[in-house]
Short mmCIF file of C-alpha atoms in Angstrom, two decimals:
data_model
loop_
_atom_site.label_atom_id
_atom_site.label_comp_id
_atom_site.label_asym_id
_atom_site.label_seq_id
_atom_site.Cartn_x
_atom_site.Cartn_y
_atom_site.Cartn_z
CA UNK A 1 14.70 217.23 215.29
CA UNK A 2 16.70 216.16 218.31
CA UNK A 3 17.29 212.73 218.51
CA UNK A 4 17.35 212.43 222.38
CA UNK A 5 14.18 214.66 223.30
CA UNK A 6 13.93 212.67 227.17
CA UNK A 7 14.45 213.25 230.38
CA UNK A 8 14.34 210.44 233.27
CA UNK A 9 15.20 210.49 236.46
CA UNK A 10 17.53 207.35 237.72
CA UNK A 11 17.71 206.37 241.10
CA UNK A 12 20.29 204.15 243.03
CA UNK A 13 19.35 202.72 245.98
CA UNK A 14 22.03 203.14 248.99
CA UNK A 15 20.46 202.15 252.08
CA UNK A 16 17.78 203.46 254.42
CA UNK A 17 17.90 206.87 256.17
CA UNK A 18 18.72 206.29 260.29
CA UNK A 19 16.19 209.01 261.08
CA UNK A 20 13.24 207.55 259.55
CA UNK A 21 13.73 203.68 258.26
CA UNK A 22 12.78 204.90 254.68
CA UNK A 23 14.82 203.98 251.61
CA UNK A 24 17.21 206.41 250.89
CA UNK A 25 18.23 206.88 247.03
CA UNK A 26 20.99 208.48 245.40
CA UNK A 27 19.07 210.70 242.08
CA UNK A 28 20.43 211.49 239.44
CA UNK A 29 18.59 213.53 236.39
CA UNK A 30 19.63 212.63 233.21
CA UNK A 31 18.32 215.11 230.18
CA UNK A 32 18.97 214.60 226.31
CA UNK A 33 18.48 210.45 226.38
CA UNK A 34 16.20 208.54 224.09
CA UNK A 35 13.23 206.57 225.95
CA UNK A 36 11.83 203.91 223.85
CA UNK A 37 8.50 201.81 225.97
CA UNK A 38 7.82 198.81 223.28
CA UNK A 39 6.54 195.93 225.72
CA UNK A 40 4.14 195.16 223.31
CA UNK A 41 6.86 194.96 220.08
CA UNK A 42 9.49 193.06 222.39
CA UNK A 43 7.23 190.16 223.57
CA UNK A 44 5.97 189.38 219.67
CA UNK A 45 9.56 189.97 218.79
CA UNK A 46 11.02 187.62 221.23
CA UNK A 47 8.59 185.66 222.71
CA UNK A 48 8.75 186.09 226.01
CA UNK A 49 6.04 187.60 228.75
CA UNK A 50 9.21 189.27 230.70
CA UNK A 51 10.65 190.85 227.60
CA UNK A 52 12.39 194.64 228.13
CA UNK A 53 9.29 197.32 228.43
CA UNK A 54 11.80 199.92 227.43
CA UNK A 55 14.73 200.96 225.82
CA UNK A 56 16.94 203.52 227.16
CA UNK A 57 19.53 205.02 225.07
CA UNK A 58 21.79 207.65 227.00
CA UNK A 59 24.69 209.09 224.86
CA UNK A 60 28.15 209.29 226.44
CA UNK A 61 28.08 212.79 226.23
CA UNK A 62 24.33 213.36 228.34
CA UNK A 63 23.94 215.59 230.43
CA UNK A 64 24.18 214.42 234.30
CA UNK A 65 22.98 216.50 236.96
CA UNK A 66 22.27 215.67 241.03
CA UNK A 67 18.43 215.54 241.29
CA UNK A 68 18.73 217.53 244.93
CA UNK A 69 21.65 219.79 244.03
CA UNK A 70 21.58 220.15 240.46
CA UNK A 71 25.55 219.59 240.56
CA UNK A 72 27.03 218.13 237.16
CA UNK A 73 27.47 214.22 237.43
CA UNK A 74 30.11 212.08 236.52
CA UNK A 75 29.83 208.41 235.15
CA UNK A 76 31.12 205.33 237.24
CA UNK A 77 30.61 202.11 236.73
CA UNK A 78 28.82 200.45 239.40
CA UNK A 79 30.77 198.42 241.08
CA UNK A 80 32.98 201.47 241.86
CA UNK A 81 30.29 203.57 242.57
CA UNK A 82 29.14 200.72 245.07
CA UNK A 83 32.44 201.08 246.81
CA UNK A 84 32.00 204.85 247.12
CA UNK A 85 31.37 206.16 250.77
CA UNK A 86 31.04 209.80 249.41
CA UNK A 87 28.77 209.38 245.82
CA UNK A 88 28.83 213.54 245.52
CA UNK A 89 29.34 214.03 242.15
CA UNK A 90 29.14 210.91 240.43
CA UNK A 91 26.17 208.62 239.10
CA UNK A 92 25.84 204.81 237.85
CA UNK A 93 23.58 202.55 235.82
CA UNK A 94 23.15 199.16 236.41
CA UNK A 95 21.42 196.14 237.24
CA UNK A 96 22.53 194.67 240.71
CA UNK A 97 22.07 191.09 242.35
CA UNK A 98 19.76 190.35 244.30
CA UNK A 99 22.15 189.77 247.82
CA UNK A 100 23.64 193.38 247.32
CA UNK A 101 20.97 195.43 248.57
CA UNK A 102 21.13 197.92 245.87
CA UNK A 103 18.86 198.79 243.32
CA UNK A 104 18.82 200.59 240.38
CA UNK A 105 15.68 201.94 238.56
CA UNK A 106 14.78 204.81 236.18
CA UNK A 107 11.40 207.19 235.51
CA UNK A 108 10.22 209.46 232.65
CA UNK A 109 10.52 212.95 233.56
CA UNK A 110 12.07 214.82 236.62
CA UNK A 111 10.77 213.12 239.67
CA UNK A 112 12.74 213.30 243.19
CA UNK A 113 11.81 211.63 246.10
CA UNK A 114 14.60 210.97 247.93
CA UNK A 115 12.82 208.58 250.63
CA UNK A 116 10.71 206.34 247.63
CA UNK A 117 11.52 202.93 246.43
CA UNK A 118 11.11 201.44 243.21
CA UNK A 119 7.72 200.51 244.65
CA UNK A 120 6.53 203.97 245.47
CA UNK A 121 7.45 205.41 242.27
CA UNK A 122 6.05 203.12 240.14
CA UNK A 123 2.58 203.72 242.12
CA UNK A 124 2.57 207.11 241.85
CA UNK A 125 4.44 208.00 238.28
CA UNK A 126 4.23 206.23 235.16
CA UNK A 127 6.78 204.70 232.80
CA UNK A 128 8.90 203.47 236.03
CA UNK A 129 11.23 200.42 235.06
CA UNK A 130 13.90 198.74 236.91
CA UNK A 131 16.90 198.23 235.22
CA UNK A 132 17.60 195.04 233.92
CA UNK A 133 20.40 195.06 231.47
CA UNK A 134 22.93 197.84 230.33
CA UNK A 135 24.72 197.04 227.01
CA UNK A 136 28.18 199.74 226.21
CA UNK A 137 28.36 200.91 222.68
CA UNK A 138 31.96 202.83 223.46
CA UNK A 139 33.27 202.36 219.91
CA UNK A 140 32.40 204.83 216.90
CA UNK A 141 32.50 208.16 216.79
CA UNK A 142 31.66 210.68 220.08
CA UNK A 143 28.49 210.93 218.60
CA UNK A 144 27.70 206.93 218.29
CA UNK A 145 29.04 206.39 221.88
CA UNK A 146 26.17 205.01 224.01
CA UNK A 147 24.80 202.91 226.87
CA UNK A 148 21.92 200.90 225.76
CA UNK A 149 19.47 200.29 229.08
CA UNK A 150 16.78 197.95 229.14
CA UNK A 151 14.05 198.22 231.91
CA UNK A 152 11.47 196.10 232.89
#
């Protein structure tokens, strides 16, 4: 049994396209993660209404590919990936303030829509969350090595 069966698709809002006004994201397909939706579980378990809807657990070692080009993906963190001008060939996680203009948000499955915002997704696909926190396990073993990425 593999213990990271997923796919989801993670999107990283840079801007909106000059031709057409639409957001523009930056996709990135991520296959071999765990996806965990437990709203339900985390609300008894914590209390609160605006508890984490899901769990994502993506091992160090996942496999990253661009959602347009199907090019191999790097990891940044996002603060340098925000800095980026040219993002070929990397991706990011992350939650982002609120005065930044980014934003980062992930889906079950292999969805790309290049000119869709968190909004548009999450009316046409389910299990859509946006990122809220992303905890780094990078101690252990290869194997234990893992981000930890709540969405809400």
């Amino acid at each position: 049994m593999n213990m990271f069966p997923h796919t989801v698709t993670v999107y990283n809002h840079i801007g909106e396209s000059i031709e057409t006004g639409l957001p523009e994201s930056k996709i990135t397909i991520l296959r071999g993660v765990l996806l965990e939706i437990s709203q339900g579980a985390n609300i008894m378990k914590s209390g609160l209404d605006n508890a984490d809807k899901a769990k994502l657990h993506i091992p160090f070692a996942v496999v990253a590919v661009d959602g347009e080009s199907g090019l191999p993906q790097k990891y940044i963190s996002p603060k340098e990936y925000d800095r980026l001008e040219d993002k070929t060939g990397f991706w990011t996680i992350g939650s982002r303030d609120n005065f930044s203009g980014q934003e980062c948000f992930f889906v079950k499955g292999e969805v790309v829509n290049k000119m869709a915002d968190y909004a548009t997704i999450n009316d046409l696909y389910d299990y859509a969350y946006r990122v809220s926190t992303v905890d780094i396990y990078d101690y252990g073993s290869p194997n234990m090595q893992h981000f930890e990425v709540g969405g809400q």
